[in-house]
PDB file of C-alpha atoms in Angstrom:
ATOM      1  CA  MET A 215       3.960  30.743 -14.648  1.00  0.00           C
ATOM      2  CA  LYS A 216       6.072  33.385 -12.946  1.00  0.00           C
ATOM      3  CA  GLY A 217       3.012  35.553 -12.266  1.00  0.00           C
ATOM      4  CA  VAL A 218       1.129  32.601 -10.775  1.00  0.00           C
ATOM      5  CA  VAL A 219       3.997  31.757  -8.414  1.00  0.00           C
ATOM      6  CA  ASN A 220       4.289  35.393  -7.271  1.00  0.00           C
ATOM      7  CA  MET A 221       0.598  35.423  -6.275  1.00  0.00           C
ATOM      8  CA  MET A 222       0.873  32.293  -4.074  1.00  0.00           C
ATOM      9  CA  PRO A 223       1.949  32.092  -0.455  1.00  0.00           C
ATOM     10  CA  LYS A 224       5.582  31.010  -0.074  1.00  0.00           C
ATOM     11  CA  TRP A 225       4.690  27.388   0.854  1.00  0.00           C
ATOM     12  CA  GLY A 226       2.317  27.123  -2.115  1.00  0.00           C
ATOM     13  CA  ALA A 227       5.011  28.263  -4.519  1.00  0.00           C
ATOM     14  CA  LEU A 228       7.460  25.744  -3.074  1.00  0.00           C
ATOM     15  CA  LEU A 229       4.926  22.932  -3.411  1.00  0.00           C
ATOM     16  CA  LEU A 230       4.077  23.916  -6.981  1.00  0.00           C
ATOM     17  CA  MET A 231       7.737  24.137  -7.981  1.00  0.00           C
ATOM     18  CA  SER A 232       8.555  20.759  -6.398  1.00  0.00           C
ATOM     19  CA  LEU A 233       5.656  19.171  -8.297  1.00  0.00           C
ATOM     20  CA  ILE A 234       6.732  20.739 -11.593  1.00  0.00           C
ATOM     21  CA  THR A 235      10.440  20.061 -11.235  1.00  0.00           C
ATOM     22  CA  GLY A 236      10.226  16.731  -9.411  1.00  0.00           C
ATOM     23  CA  VAL A 237      12.605  17.854  -6.663  1.00  0.00           C
ATOM     24  CA  ALA A 238      11.581  14.950  -4.447  1.00  0.00           C
ATOM     25  CA  HIS A 239      13.047  12.417  -6.910  1.00  0.00           C
ATOM     26  CA  SER A 240      15.826  12.871  -9.401  1.00  0.00           C
ATOM     27  CA  SER A 241      14.595  10.167 -11.792  1.00  0.00           C
ATOM     28  CA  GLU A 242      11.400   9.597 -13.707  1.00  0.00           C
ATOM     29  CA  PRO A 243       8.719   7.583 -11.874  1.00  0.00           C
ATOM     30  CA  GLN A 244       8.342   3.887 -12.568  1.00  0.00           C
ATOM     31  CA  ILE A 245       5.215   3.215 -14.619  1.00  0.00           C
ATOM     32  CA  PHE A 246       3.039   0.312 -13.471  1.00  0.00           C
ATOM     33  CA  GLY A 247      -0.248  -1.076 -14.705  1.00  0.00           C
ATOM     34  CA  TRP A 248      -3.367  -0.903 -12.572  1.00  0.00           C
ATOM     35  CA  LEU A 249      -2.899  -4.645 -11.911  1.00  0.00           C
ATOM     36  CA  GLU A 250       0.483  -6.137 -11.027  1.00  0.00           C
ATOM     37  CA  HIS A 251       1.932  -9.336  -9.563  1.00  0.00           C
ATOM     38  CA  GLY A 252       3.792  -8.894  -6.291  1.00  0.00           C
ATOM     39  CA  GLU A 253       4.514 -10.384  -2.903  1.00  0.00           C
ATOM     40  CA  ILE A 254       3.739  -9.521   0.673  1.00  0.00           C
ATOM     41  CA  GLU A 255       6.024 -11.223   3.184  1.00  0.00           C
ATOM     42  CA  GLY A 256       6.946 -13.731   0.458  1.00  0.00           C
ATOM     43  CA  ILE A 257       3.344 -14.587  -0.462  1.00  0.00           C
ATOM     44  CA  ALA A 258       2.583 -14.161  -4.178  1.00  0.00           C
ATOM     45  CA  LEU A 259      -0.550 -12.058  -4.649  1.00  0.00           C
ATOM     46  CA  ASP A 260      -2.203  -9.890  -7.268  1.00  0.00           C
ATOM     47  CA  PHE A 261      -2.098  -6.159  -6.503  1.00  0.00           C
ATOM     48  CA  LYS A 262      -4.608  -3.555  -7.617  1.00  0.00           C
ATOM     49  CA  LEU A 263      -2.881  -0.157  -7.760  1.00  0.00           C
ATOM     50  CA  ASP A 264      -5.470   2.395  -6.725  1.00  0.00           C
ATOM     51  CA  THR A 265      -4.727   6.117  -6.718  1.00  0.00           C
ATOM     52  CA  GLY A 266      -8.148   6.724  -5.145  1.00  0.00           C
ATOM     53  CA  ALA A 267      -7.089   5.085  -1.863  1.00  0.00           C
ATOM     54  CA  ASP A 268      -4.624   6.684   0.517  1.00  0.00           C
ATOM     55  CA  THR A 269      -3.577   3.657   2.582  1.00  0.00           C
ATOM     56  CA  SER A 270      -2.900   0.220   1.117  1.00  0.00           C
ATOM     57  CA  SER A 271      -5.165  -2.651   2.162  1.00  0.00           C
ATOM     58  CA  LEU A 272      -4.520  -6.365   2.649  1.00  0.00           C
ATOM     59  CA  ASP A 273      -6.980  -9.270   2.602  1.00  0.00           C
ATOM     60  CA  ALA A 274      -6.749 -10.455   6.196  1.00  0.00           C
ATOM     61  CA  ARG A 275      -9.038 -13.008   7.824  1.00  0.00           C
ATOM     62  CA  SER A 276      -9.598 -14.074  11.420  1.00  0.00           C
ATOM     63  CA  ILE A 277      -8.336 -10.706  12.653  1.00  0.00           C
ATOM     64  CA  ARG A 278      -7.824 -10.709  16.403  1.00  0.00           C
ATOM     65  CA  GLU A 279      -6.481  -7.752  18.352  1.00  0.00           C
ATOM     66  CA  PHE A 280      -4.592  -8.272  21.595  1.00  0.00           C
ATOM     67  CA  ASP A 281      -2.182  -6.539  23.961  1.00  0.00           C
ATOM     68  CA  GLN A 282       1.418  -7.664  24.328  1.00  0.00           C
ATOM     69  CA  ASP A 283       3.989  -5.864  26.465  1.00  0.00           C
ATOM     70  CA  GLY A 284       1.703  -2.841  26.722  1.00  0.00           C
ATOM     71  CA  LYS A 285       1.269  -2.503  22.948  1.00  0.00           C
ATOM     72  CA  HIS A 286      -1.655  -3.278  20.639  1.00  0.00           C
ATOM     73  CA  TRP A 287      -1.065  -6.170  18.239  1.00  0.00           C
ATOM     74  CA  ALA A 288      -3.082  -7.969  15.575  1.00  0.00           C
ATOM     75  CA  SER A 289      -3.111 -11.644  14.686  1.00  0.00           C
ATOM     76  CA  PHE A 290      -4.465 -12.424  11.233  1.00  0.00           C
ATOM     77  CA  VAL A 291      -4.433 -14.895   8.351  1.00  0.00           C
ATOM     78  CA  VAL A 292      -3.554 -14.031   4.749  1.00  0.00           C
ATOM     79  CA  PRO A 293      -4.953 -16.530   2.230  1.00  0.00           C
ATOM     80  CA  SER A 294      -2.983 -17.223  -0.939  1.00  0.00           C
ATOM     81  CA  ALA A 295      -4.616 -18.506  -4.111  1.00  0.00           C
ATOM     82  CA  ALA A 296      -1.178 -19.295  -5.559  1.00  0.00           C
ATOM     83  CA  ASP A 297      -0.171 -21.925  -2.993  1.00  0.00           C
ATOM     84  CA  GLY A 298      -3.573 -22.638  -1.403  1.00  0.00           C
ATOM     85  CA  GLU A 299      -2.123 -21.918   2.031  1.00  0.00           C
ATOM     86  CA  ALA A 300      -3.341 -19.663   4.800  1.00  0.00           C
ATOM     87  CA  HIS A 301      -0.405 -17.720   6.267  1.00  0.00           C
ATOM     88  CA  ARG A 302      -0.689 -16.545   9.901  1.00  0.00           C
ATOM     89  CA  PHE A 303       0.941 -13.303  11.042  1.00  0.00           C
ATOM     90  CA  GLU A 304       1.216 -11.274  14.220  1.00  0.00           C
ATOM     91  CA  ARG A 305       2.179  -7.616  13.888  1.00  0.00           C
ATOM     92  CA  PRO A 306       2.116  -4.541  16.111  1.00  0.00           C
ATOM     93  CA  ILE A 307      -0.720  -2.165  15.253  1.00  0.00           C
ATOM     94  CA  VAL A 308       0.922   1.122  14.233  1.00  0.00           C
ATOM     95  CA  ARG A 309      -2.337   3.109  14.087  1.00  0.00           C
ATOM     96  CA  TYR A 310      -6.001   2.867  13.157  1.00  0.00           C
ATOM     97  CA  ALA A 311      -7.403   4.221   9.891  1.00  0.00           C
ATOM     98  CA  LEU A 312     -10.928   5.460   9.347  1.00  0.00           C
ATOM     99  CA  VAL A 313     -11.910   4.051   5.963  1.00  0.00           C
ATOM    100  CA  ARG A 314     -14.913   5.526   4.203  1.00  0.00           C
ATOM    101  CA  GLY A 315     -16.816   3.657   1.533  1.00  0.00           C
ATOM    102  CA  ALA A 316     -20.251   3.184   0.030  1.00  0.00           C
ATOM    103  CA  GLY A 317     -21.325   1.230   3.115  1.00  0.00           C
ATOM    104  CA  GLY A 318     -20.231   3.947   5.568  1.00  0.00           C
ATOM    105  CA  SER A 319     -17.119   4.387   7.709  1.00  0.00           C
ATOM    106  CA  GLU A 320     -15.077   1.686   9.379  1.00  0.00           C
ATOM    107  CA  ARG A 321     -12.115   1.833  11.784  1.00  0.00           C
ATOM    108  CA  ARG A 322      -9.384  -0.622  10.751  1.00  0.00           C
ATOM    109  CA  PRO A 323      -6.073  -1.639  12.305  1.00  0.00           C
ATOM    110  CA  VAL A 324      -2.951  -0.727  10.329  1.00  0.00           C
ATOM    111  CA  VAL A 325       0.206  -2.879  10.380  1.00  0.00           C
ATOM    112  CA  ARG A 326       3.543  -2.754   8.556  1.00  0.00           C
ATOM    113  CA  MET A 327       4.363  -5.513   6.080  1.00  0.00           C
ATOM    114  CA  THR A 328       7.182  -6.061   3.595  1.00  0.00           C
ATOM    115  CA  VAL A 329       5.916  -5.703   0.046  1.00  0.00           C
ATOM    116  CA  CYS A 330       7.866  -6.587  -3.092  1.00  0.00           C
ATOM    117  CA  LEU A 331       7.039  -5.310  -6.552  1.00  0.00           C
ATOM    118  CA  ALA A 332       9.352  -5.454  -9.599  1.00  0.00           C
ATOM    119  CA  ASP A 333      12.438  -6.584  -7.623  1.00  0.00           C
ATOM    120  CA  GLU A 334      12.111  -3.795  -5.033  1.00  0.00           C
ATOM    121  CA  GLN A 335      11.124  -4.303  -1.404  1.00  0.00           C
ATOM    122  CA  TYR A 336       9.374  -1.730   0.739  1.00  0.00           C
ATOM    123  CA  ARG A 337       8.150  -1.705   4.342  1.00  0.00           C
ATOM    124  CA  GLU A 338       4.638  -0.282   4.071  1.00  0.00           C
ATOM    125  CA  GLU A 339       1.461   0.233   6.069  1.00  0.00           C
ATOM    126  CA  PHE A 340      -1.637  -1.852   5.296  1.00  0.00           C
ATOM    127  CA  THR A 341      -5.121  -1.726   6.711  1.00  0.00           C
ATOM    128  CA  LEU A 342      -6.392  -5.186   7.608  1.00  0.00           C
ATOM    129  CA  ASN A 343      -9.741  -6.080   6.106  1.00  0.00           C
ATOM    130  CA  ASP A 344     -11.581  -9.134   4.818  1.00  0.00           C
ATOM    131  CA  ARG A 345     -11.363  -8.559   1.051  1.00  0.00           C
ATOM    132  CA  SER A 346     -12.861 -11.954   0.109  1.00  0.00           C
ATOM    133  CA  LYS A 347     -15.688 -10.212  -1.763  1.00  0.00           C
ATOM    134  CA  MET A 348     -13.217  -8.027  -3.673  1.00  0.00           C
ATOM    135  CA  SER A 349     -11.593  -9.050  -6.944  1.00  0.00           C
ATOM    136  CA  TYR A 350      -8.023  -8.530  -5.703  1.00  0.00           C
ATOM    137  CA  PRO A 351      -6.509  -9.394  -2.313  1.00  0.00           C
ATOM    138  CA  VAL A 352      -4.175  -6.382  -2.165  1.00  0.00           C
ATOM    139  CA  LEU A 353      -4.911  -2.762  -2.859  1.00  0.00           C
ATOM    140  CA  ILE A 354      -1.851  -0.510  -3.162  1.00  0.00           C
ATOM    141  CA  GLY A 355      -2.732   3.068  -2.238  1.00  0.00           C
ATOM    142  CA  ARG A 356      -1.171   6.479  -2.828  1.00  0.00           C
ATOM    143  CA  SER A 357       1.116   6.398   0.221  1.00  0.00           C
ATOM    144  CA  THR A 358       2.837   3.237  -1.002  1.00  0.00           C
ATOM    145  CA  LEU A 359       2.902   4.436  -4.613  1.00  0.00           C
ATOM    146  CA  GLN A 360       4.617   7.614  -3.458  1.00  0.00           C
ATOM    147  CA  HIS A 361       7.292   5.662  -1.550  1.00  0.00           C
ATOM    148  CA  MET A 362       7.838   3.518  -4.646  1.00  0.00           C
ATOM    149  CA  HIS A 363       8.056   6.655  -6.821  1.00  0.00           C
ATOM    150  CA  ALA A 364       5.453   5.010  -9.043  1.00  0.00           C
ATOM    151  CA  ALA A 365       2.852   6.161 -11.535  1.00  0.00           C
ATOM    152  CA  VAL A 366      -0.128   4.093 -12.682  1.00  0.00           C
ATOM    153  CA  ALA A 367      -1.096   3.687 -16.334  1.00  0.00           C
ATOM    154  CA  ALA A 368      -4.810   2.880 -16.267  1.00  0.00           C
ATOM    155  CA  GLU A 369      -4.709   1.086 -19.626  1.00  0.00           C
ATOM    156  CA  ARG A 370      -1.912  -1.332 -18.626  1.00  0.00           C
ATOM    157  CA  GLN A 371      -1.828  -4.577 -16.632  1.00  0.00           C
ATOM    158  CA  TYR A 372       0.963  -6.830 -15.376  1.00  0.00           C
ATOM    159  CA  THR A 373       3.785  -4.708 -16.783  1.00  0.00           C
ATOM    160  CA  ARG A 374       6.563  -5.938 -14.495  1.00  0.00           C
ATOM    161  CA  GLN A 375       8.035  -9.383 -14.172  1.00  0.00           C
ATOM    162  CA  GLY A 376      10.156  -9.180 -11.058  1.00  0.00           C
ATOM    163  CA  ASP A 377      12.040 -11.667  -8.974  1.00  0.00           C
ATOM    164  CA  CYS A 378      11.049 -10.852  -5.433  1.00  0.00           C
ATOM    165  CA  ALA A 379      13.047 -13.741  -4.009  1.00  0.00           C
ATOM    166  CA  ASN A 380      16.225 -11.646  -3.977  1.00  0.00           C
TER     167      ASN A 380
END
């Protein structure tokens, strides 16, 4: 190991050592299944944890972009299978993400939403996209997983029973 570190540029050695030693976090990561129950803005939804996606994605319908006070905003509806309701939101657009998939590339608005998983709340970025043809309404990507200090066990599902109401 020592010989490998000596052959790397200084920044590479620092990155390697932080990955090996876990300098960024003093505790072990939380282990989640690839499917988990959670909430976004108090709406109970199933989450697919996907290490192949960078940015998280939310099933949003009737997306409408508009300007308010010189800033770009999005109005959208989040359907919930749990309560049968359609929940309307308006959020500032923090950026646009270029999402690549089998069907090509697509530019999507990104907004911040409060997500709760296993009793912990996080303010995270989500691309808005109609996910009605997908199996799960929420995809949690690497950026969110990193903030949560989480690891995904591909063989596990629904490992956490949290009370997000707190």
